[in-house]
Amino acid sequence: MMETTDLIPIQIVCKYYNIPVAFIYRLQEFELIELTVLKRDFFIHKKELRKVEKIVRLHYDLDINFEGIDAINNLLEQVNALKQEIITLHNRLRLYEDI
């Protein structure tokens, strides 16, 4: 279960990163982040902050649109999945090498 102490109001996140609230809603729309609604207020889990920070840099510093950010995010997820698969296969191979 998610602790409410780990939730940060999106207004605070937006103020800290100097971004409009609409930016956070667009990230949710593209399923790049997950928001939590409590009593009609929107919150972001603190584990999502690193992702928000990366996306803010991609969008504002590199001028990448939301579609591009979505594509980059999907590719990075695939790379991470492939890395995990390589580790698993490497470990399995080591088992056979030790025989």
mmCIF file of N, CA and C in Angstrom:
data_model
loop_
_atom_site.group_PDB
_atom_site.id
_atom_site.type_symbol
_atom_site.label_atom_id
_atom_site.label_comp_id
_atom_site.label_asym_id
_atom_site.label_seq_id
_atom_site.Cartn_x
_atom_site.Cartn_y
_atom_site.Cartn_z
ATOM 1 N N MET A 1 0.838 -1.191 0.000
ATOM 2 C CA MET A 1 0.000 0.000 0.000
ATOM 3 C C MET A 1 0.881 1.252 0.000
ATOM 4 N N MET A 2 0.422 2.262 -0.690
ATOM 5 C CA MET A 2 1.194 3.484 -0.837
ATOM 6 C C MET A 2 0.993 4.381 0.384
ATOM 7 N N GLU A 3 2.092 4.844 0.935
ATOM 8 C CA GLU A 3 2.045 5.759 2.069
ATOM 9 C C GLU A 3 1.699 7.159 1.581
ATOM 10 N N THR A 4 0.776 7.802 2.284
ATOM 11 C CA THR A 4 0.422 9.166 1.886
ATOM 12 C C THR A 4 1.555 10.139 2.195
ATOM 13 N N THR A 5 2.484 9.748 3.079
ATOM 14 C CA THR A 5 3.629 10.622 3.360
ATOM 15 C C THR A 5 4.593 10.674 2.181
ATOM 16 N N ASP A 6 4.478 9.715 1.271
ATOM 17 C CA ASP A 6 5.328 9.690 0.080
ATOM 18 C C ASP A 6 4.714 10.465 -1.080
ATOM 19 N N LEU A 7 3.558 11.070 -0.852
ATOM 20 C CA LEU A 7 2.862 11.816 -1.905
ATOM 21 C C LEU A 7 3.124 13.306 -1.752
ATOM 22 N N ILE A 8 3.373 13.945 -2.876
ATOM 23 C CA ILE A 8 3.660 15.381 -2.892
ATOM 24 C C ILE A 8 2.618 16.062 -3.764
ATOM 25 N N PRO A 9 1.992 17.128 -3.271
ATOM 26 C CA PRO A 9 1.022 17.853 -4.108
ATOM 27 C C PRO A 9 1.689 18.356 -5.387
ATOM 28 N N ILE A 10 0.983 18.217 -6.500
ATOM 29 C CA ILE A 10 1.597 18.610 -7.777
ATOM 30 C C ILE A 10 1.914 20.099 -7.829
ATOM 31 N N GLN A 11 1.183 20.919 -7.071
ATOM 32 C CA GLN A 11 1.472 22.356 -7.054
ATOM 33 C C GLN A 11 2.881 22.618 -6.510
ATOM 34 N N ILE A 12 3.283 21.845 -5.510
ATOM 35 C CA ILE A 12 4.620 22.015 -4.933
ATOM 36 C C ILE A 12 5.679 21.573 -5.941
ATOM 37 N N VAL A 13 5.429 20.461 -6.634
ATOM 38 C CA VAL A 13 6.359 19.977 -7.659
ATOM 39 C C VAL A 13 6.513 21.020 -8.759
ATOM 40 N N CYS A 14 5.389 21.568 -9.194
ATOM 41 C CA CYS A 14 5.411 22.571 -10.268
ATOM 42 C C CYS A 14 6.151 23.830 -9.844
ATOM 43 N N LYS A 15 5.945 24.234 -8.614
ATOM 44 C CA LYS A 15 6.635 25.424 -8.121
ATOM 45 C C LYS A 15 8.135 25.166 -8.040
ATOM 46 N N TYR A 16 8.523 23.997 -7.549
ATOM 47 C CA TYR A 16 9.944 23.663 -7.404
ATOM 48 C C TYR A 16 10.648 23.638 -8.754
ATOM 49 N N TYR A 17 10.024 23.005 -9.760
ATOM 50 C CA TYR A 17 10.638 22.885 -11.088
ATOM 51 C C TYR A 17 10.276 24.049 -12.007
ATOM 52 N N ASN A 18 9.475 24.971 -11.510
ATOM 53 C CA ASN A 18 9.050 26.133 -12.281
ATOM 54 C C ASN A 18 8.388 25.727 -13.601
ATOM 55 N N ILE A 19 7.403 24.839 -13.482
ATOM 56 C CA ILE A 19 6.659 24.342 -14.639
ATOM 57 C C ILE A 19 5.160 24.534 -14.389
ATOM 58 N N PRO A 20 4.372 24.648 -15.447
ATOM 59 C CA PRO A 20 2.927 24.785 -15.252
ATOM 60 C C PRO A 20 2.294 23.452 -14.837
ATOM 61 N N VAL A 21 1.200 23.529 -14.115
ATOM 62 C CA VAL A 21 0.466 22.338 -13.689
ATOM 63 C C VAL A 21 0.014 21.538 -14.910
ATOM 64 N N ALA A 22 -0.312 22.227 -15.985
ATOM 65 C CA ALA A 22 -0.743 21.546 -17.215
ATOM 66 C C ALA A 22 0.337 20.595 -17.724
ATOM 67 N N PHE A 23 1.601 20.908 -17.474
ATOM 68 C CA PHE A 23 2.705 20.039 -17.892
ATOM 69 C C PHE A 23 2.599 18.678 -17.205
ATOM 70 N N ILE A 24 2.308 18.691 -15.922
ATOM 71 C CA ILE A 24 2.160 17.445 -15.156
ATOM 72 C C ILE A 24 0.970 16.647 -15.685
ATOM 73 N N TYR A 25 -0.123 17.332 -15.978
ATOM 74 C CA TYR A 25 -1.297 16.632 -16.526
ATOM 75 C C TYR A 25 -0.987 16.004 -17.886
ATOM 76 N N ARG A 26 -0.182 16.686 -18.688
ATOM 77 C CA ARG A 26 0.209 16.115 -19.996
ATOM 78 C C ARG A 26 1.067 14.866 -19.808
ATOM 79 N N LEU A 27 1.942 14.892 -18.815
ATOM 80 C CA LEU A 27 2.761 13.713 -18.540
ATOM 81 C C LEU A 27 1.882 12.523 -18.155
ATOM 82 N N GLN A 28 0.860 12.794 -17.376
ATOM 83 C CA GLN A 28 -0.074 11.727 -17.003
ATOM 84 C C GLN A 28 -0.860 11.261 -18.234
ATOM 85 N N GLU A 29 -1.259 12.202 -19.062
ATOM 86 C CA GLU A 29 -2.002 11.884 -20.282
ATOM 87 C C GLU A 29 -1.204 10.935 -21.185
ATOM 88 N N PHE A 30 0.110 11.135 -21.264
ATOM 89 C CA PHE A 30 0.982 10.281 -22.060
ATOM 90 C C PHE A 30 1.443 9.043 -21.285
ATOM 91 N N GLU A 31 0.909 8.895 -20.074
ATOM 92 C CA GLU A 31 1.237 7.762 -19.191
ATOM 93 C C GLU A 31 2.732 7.688 -18.883
ATOM 94 N N LEU A 32 3.351 8.860 -18.783
ATOM 95 C CA LEU A 32 4.760 8.937 -18.433
ATOM 96 C C LEU A 32 4.948 8.952 -16.919
ATOM 97 N N ILE A 33 3.937 9.444 -16.202
ATOM 98 C CA ILE A 33 3.933 9.423 -14.744
ATOM 99 C C ILE A 33 2.539 9.013 -14.280
ATOM 100 N N GLU A 34 2.482 8.670 -13.002
ATOM 101 C CA GLU A 34 1.211 8.288 -12.399
ATOM 102 C C GLU A 34 0.885 9.283 -11.297
ATOM 103 N N LEU A 35 -0.326 9.820 -11.350
ATOM 104 C CA LEU A 35 -0.783 10.734 -10.309
ATOM 105 C C LEU A 35 -1.767 10.011 -9.405
ATOM 106 N N THR A 36 -1.825 10.463 -8.162
ATOM 107 C CA THR A 36 -2.772 9.930 -7.192
ATOM 108 C C THR A 36 -3.748 11.035 -6.844
ATOM 109 N N VAL A 37 -5.027 10.686 -6.773
ATOM 110 C CA VAL A 37 -6.051 11.663 -6.422
ATOM 111 C C VAL A 37 -6.562 11.333 -5.025
ATOM 112 N N LEU A 38 -6.486 12.321 -4.148
ATOM 113 C CA LEU A 38 -7.027 12.200 -2.801
ATOM 114 C C LEU A 38 -7.849 13.444 -2.514
ATOM 115 N N LYS A 39 -9.101 13.229 -2.194
ATOM 116 C CA LYS A 39 -9.994 14.364 -1.878
ATOM 117 C C LYS A 39 -9.935 15.441 -2.963
ATOM 118 N N ARG A 40 -9.991 15.020 -4.201
ATOM 119 C CA ARG A 40 -10.006 15.889 -5.384
ATOM 120 C C ARG A 40 -8.732 16.696 -5.605
ATOM 121 N N ASP A 41 -7.668 16.359 -4.887
ATOM 122 C CA ASP A 41 -6.368 16.982 -5.106
ATOM 123 C C ASP A 41 -5.446 15.958 -5.754
ATOM 124 N N PHE A 42 -4.553 16.437 -6.606
ATOM 125 C CA PHE A 42 -3.629 15.551 -7.307
ATOM 126 C C PHE A 42 -2.264 15.564 -6.628
ATOM 127 N N PHE A 43 -1.697 14.361 -6.521
ATOM 128 C CA PHE A 43 -0.402 14.174 -5.882
ATOM 129 C C PHE A 43 0.480 13.305 -6.773
ATOM 130 N N ILE A 44 1.771 13.472 -6.582
ATOM 131 C CA ILE A 44 2.725 12.634 -7.288
ATOM 132 C C ILE A 44 3.558 11.916 -6.231
ATOM 133 N N HIS A 45 3.839 10.655 -6.474
ATOM 134 C CA HIS A 45 4.646 9.878 -5.536
ATOM 135 C C HIS A 45 6.095 10.327 -5.651
ATOM 136 N N LYS A 46 6.791 10.370 -4.528
ATOM 137 C CA LYS A 46 8.172 10.872 -4.550
ATOM 138 C C LYS A 46 9.090 10.035 -5.432
ATOM 139 N N LYS A 47 8.747 8.743 -5.650
ATOM 140 C CA LYS A 47 9.581 7.912 -6.530
ATOM 141 C C LYS A 47 9.500 8.365 -7.985
ATOM 142 N N GLU A 48 8.494 9.157 -8.325
ATOM 143 C CA GLU A 48 8.323 9.660 -9.695
ATOM 144 C C GLU A 48 9.111 10.943 -9.952
ATOM 145 N N LEU A 49 9.664 11.553 -8.898
ATOM 146 C CA LEU A 49 10.318 12.851 -9.061
ATOM 147 C C LEU A 49 11.531 12.801 -9.976
ATOM 148 N N ARG A 50 12.314 11.729 -9.892
ATOM 149 C CA ARG A 50 13.483 11.613 -10.767
ATOM 150 C C ARG A 50 13.048 11.594 -12.232
ATOM 151 N N LYS A 51 11.956 10.881 -12.500
ATOM 152 C CA LYS A 51 11.437 10.802 -13.863
ATOM 153 C C LYS A 51 10.939 12.175 -14.325
ATOM 154 N N VAL A 52 10.243 12.876 -13.449
ATOM 155 C CA VAL A 52 9.744 14.214 -13.787
ATOM 156 C C VAL A 52 10.913 15.133 -14.107
ATOM 157 N N GLU A 53 11.956 15.055 -13.303
ATOM 158 C CA GLU A 53 13.124 15.914 -13.526
ATOM 159 C C GLU A 53 13.765 15.641 -14.889
ATOM 160 N N LYS A 54 13.904 14.372 -15.255
ATOM 161 C CA LYS A 54 14.471 14.018 -16.561
ATOM 162 C C LYS A 54 13.592 14.548 -17.689
ATOM 163 N N ILE A 55 12.286 14.389 -17.532
ATOM 164 C CA ILE A 55 11.359 14.828 -18.574
ATOM 165 C C ILE A 55 11.374 16.346 -18.709
ATOM 166 N N VAL A 56 11.446 17.042 -17.592
ATOM 167 C CA VAL A 56 11.513 18.513 -17.627
ATOM 168 C C VAL A 56 12.746 18.947 -18.416
ATOM 169 N N ARG A 57 13.888 18.291 -18.169
ATOM 170 C CA ARG A 57 15.114 18.644 -18.910
ATOM 171 C C ARG A 57 14.981 18.330 -20.393
ATOM 172 N N LEU A 58 14.413 17.169 -20.706
ATOM 173 C CA LEU A 58 14.226 16.822 -22.117
ATOM 174 C C LEU A 58 13.342 17.849 -22.831
ATOM 175 N N HIS A 59 12.269 18.238 -22.162
ATOM 176 C CA HIS A 59 11.300 19.134 -22.798
ATOM 177 C C HIS A 59 11.802 20.577 -22.877
ATOM 178 N N TYR A 60 12.276 21.100 -21.755
ATOM 179 C CA TYR A 60 12.626 22.517 -21.716
ATOM 180 C C TYR A 60 14.060 22.804 -22.170
ATOM 181 N N ASP A 61 14.997 21.949 -21.837
ATOM 182 C CA ASP A 61 16.389 22.206 -22.215
ATOM 183 C C ASP A 61 16.690 21.753 -23.646
ATOM 184 N N LEU A 62 16.103 20.601 -24.040
ATOM 185 C CA LEU A 62 16.382 20.058 -25.370
ATOM 186 C C LEU A 62 15.239 20.281 -26.352
ATOM 187 N N ASP A 63 14.152 20.887 -25.878
ATOM 188 C CA ASP A 63 12.994 21.222 -26.721
ATOM 189 C C ASP A 63 12.387 19.999 -27.412
ATOM 190 N N ILE A 64 12.261 18.905 -26.661
ATOM 191 C CA ILE A 64 11.657 17.678 -27.185
ATOM 192 C C ILE A 64 10.186 17.670 -26.802
ATOM 193 N N ASN A 65 9.327 17.419 -27.784
ATOM 194 C CA ASN A 65 7.885 17.429 -27.514
ATOM 195 C C ASN A 65 7.468 16.159 -26.781
ATOM 196 N N PHE A 66 6.200 16.117 -26.351
ATOM 197 C CA PHE A 66 5.708 14.994 -25.549
ATOM 198 C C PHE A 66 5.743 13.671 -26.307
ATOM 199 N N GLU A 67 5.495 13.717 -27.604
ATOM 200 C CA GLU A 67 5.566 12.498 -28.404
ATOM 201 C C GLU A 67 6.990 11.954 -28.425
ATOM 202 N N GLY A 68 7.957 12.856 -28.564
ATOM 203 C CA GLY A 68 9.360 12.458 -28.551
ATOM 204 C C GLY A 68 9.783 11.913 -27.198
ATOM 205 N N ILE A 69 9.317 12.562 -26.135
ATOM 206 C CA ILE A 69 9.623 12.097 -24.784
ATOM 207 C C ILE A 69 9.028 10.710 -24.565
ATOM 208 N N ASP A 70 7.817 10.503 -25.050
ATOM 209 C CA ASP A 70 7.171 9.192 -24.929
ATOM 210 C C ASP A 70 7.987 8.134 -25.659
ATOM 211 N N ALA A 71 8.458 8.453 -26.856
ATOM 212 C CA ALA A 71 9.273 7.505 -27.628
ATOM 213 C C ALA A 71 10.585 7.218 -26.909
ATOM 214 N N ILE A 72 11.236 8.249 -26.401
ATOM 215 C CA ILE A 72 12.492 8.074 -25.660
ATOM 216 C C ILE A 72 12.265 7.202 -24.433
ATOM 217 N N ASN A 73 11.186 7.475 -23.712
ATOM 218 C CA ASN A 73 10.859 6.698 -22.512
ATOM 219 C C ASN A 73 10.649 5.220 -22.856
ATOM 220 N N ASN A 74 9.915 4.951 -23.931
ATOM 221 C CA ASN A 74 9.677 3.561 -24.349
ATOM 222 C C ASN A 74 10.988 2.866 -24.727
ATOM 223 N N LEU A 75 11.849 3.570 -25.434
ATOM 224 C CA LEU A 75 13.133 2.986 -25.811
ATOM 225 C C LEU A 75 14.007 2.704 -24.586
ATOM 226 N N LEU A 76 14.017 3.617 -23.630
ATOM 227 C CA LEU A 76 14.793 3.405 -22.409
ATOM 228 C C LEU A 76 14.265 2.220 -21.611
ATOM 229 N N GLU A 77 12.945 2.053 -21.573
ATOM 230 C CA GLU A 77 12.359 0.898 -20.890
ATOM 231 C C GLU A 77 12.769 -0.399 -21.583
ATOM 232 N N GLN A 78 12.801 -0.387 -22.916
ATOM 233 C CA GLN A 78 13.228 -1.570 -23.661
ATOM 234 C C GLN A 78 14.701 -1.886 -23.395
ATOM 235 N N VAL A 79 15.531 -0.856 -23.352
ATOM 236 C CA VAL A 79 16.953 -1.046 -23.069
ATOM 237 C C VAL A 79 17.126 -1.669 -21.680
ATOM 238 N N ASN A 80 16.403 -1.163 -20.702
ATOM 239 C CA ASN A 80 16.497 -1.705 -19.348
ATOM 240 C C ASN A 80 16.019 -3.148 -19.291
ATOM 241 N N ALA A 81 14.949 -3.468 -20.009
ATOM 242 C CA ALA A 81 14.459 -4.848 -20.056
ATOM 243 C C ALA A 81 15.487 -5.763 -20.694
ATOM 244 N N LEU A 82 16.138 -5.300 -21.762
ATOM 245 C CA LEU A 82 17.175 -6.089 -22.419
ATOM 246 C C LEU A 82 18.393 -6.285 -21.514
ATOM 247 N N LYS A 83 18.747 -5.261 -20.759
ATOM 248 C CA LYS A 83 19.855 -5.393 -19.808
ATOM 249 C C LYS A 83 19.548 -6.476 -18.783
ATOM 250 N N GLN A 84 18.325 -6.464 -18.271
ATOM 251 C CA GLN A 84 17.930 -7.481 -17.294
ATOM 252 C C GLN A 84 17.963 -8.875 -17.909
ATOM 253 N N GLU A 85 17.517 -8.986 -19.140
ATOM 254 C CA GLU A 85 17.536 -10.277 -19.824
ATOM 255 C C GLU A 85 18.972 -10.770 -20.025
ATOM 256 N N ILE A 86 19.869 -9.875 -20.379
ATOM 257 C CA ILE A 86 21.278 -10.240 -20.555
ATOM 258 C C ILE A 86 21.856 -10.747 -19.233
ATOM 259 N N ILE A 87 21.544 -10.058 -18.146
ATOM 260 C CA ILE A 87 22.038 -10.485 -16.834
ATOM 261 C C ILE A 87 21.509 -11.875 -16.495
ATOM 262 N N THR A 88 20.224 -12.097 -16.735
ATOM 263 C CA THR A 88 19.619 -13.399 -16.466
ATOM 264 C C THR A 88 20.270 -14.487 -17.307
ATOM 265 N N LEU A 89 20.442 -14.238 -18.591
ATOM 266 C CA LEU A 89 21.057 -15.223 -19.480
ATOM 267 C C LEU A 89 22.516 -15.472 -19.115
ATOM 268 N N HIS A 90 23.220 -14.431 -18.744
ATOM 269 C CA HIS A 90 24.609 -14.557 -18.328
ATOM 270 C C HIS A 90 24.719 -15.436 -17.079
ATOM 271 N N ASN A 91 23.837 -15.199 -16.123
ATOM 272 C CA ASN A 91 23.831 -16.004 -14.902
ATOM 273 C C ASN A 91 23.490 -17.459 -15.201
ATOM 274 N N ARG A 92 22.559 -17.691 -16.096
ATOM 275 C CA ARG A 92 22.182 -19.046 -16.485
ATOM 276 C C ARG A 92 23.350 -19.745 -17.190
ATOM 277 N N LEU A 93 24.022 -19.007 -18.042
ATOM 278 C CA LEU A 93 25.167 -19.562 -18.765
ATOM 279 C C LEU A 93 26.290 -19.954 -17.799
ATOM 280 N N ARG A 94 26.505 -19.138 -16.781
ATOM 281 C CA ARG A 94 27.524 -19.433 -15.782
ATOM 282 C C ARG A 94 27.233 -20.746 -15.051
ATOM 283 N N LEU A 95 25.968 -21.039 -14.839
ATOM 284 C CA LEU A 95 25.581 -22.302 -14.207
ATOM 285 C C LEU A 95 26.081 -23.498 -15.028
ATOM 286 N N TYR A 96 25.922 -23.412 -16.348
ATOM 287 C CA TYR A 96 26.359 -24.507 -17.229
ATOM 288 C C TYR A 96 27.868 -24.571 -17.378
ATOM 289 N N GLU A 97 28.531 -23.426 -17.284
ATOM 290 C CA GLU A 97 29.991 -23.403 -17.388
ATOM 291 C C GLU A 97 30.646 -24.054 -16.173
ATOM 292 N N ASP A 98 29.972 -24.008 -15.035
ATOM 293 C CA ASP A 98 30.527 -24.576 -13.815
ATOM 294 C C ASP A 98 30.383 -26.092 -13.730
ATOM 295 N N ILE A 99 29.632 -26.671 -14.658
ATOM 296 C CA ILE A 99 29.411 -28.137 -14.624
ATOM 297 C C ILE A 99 30.618 -28.885 -15.142
#
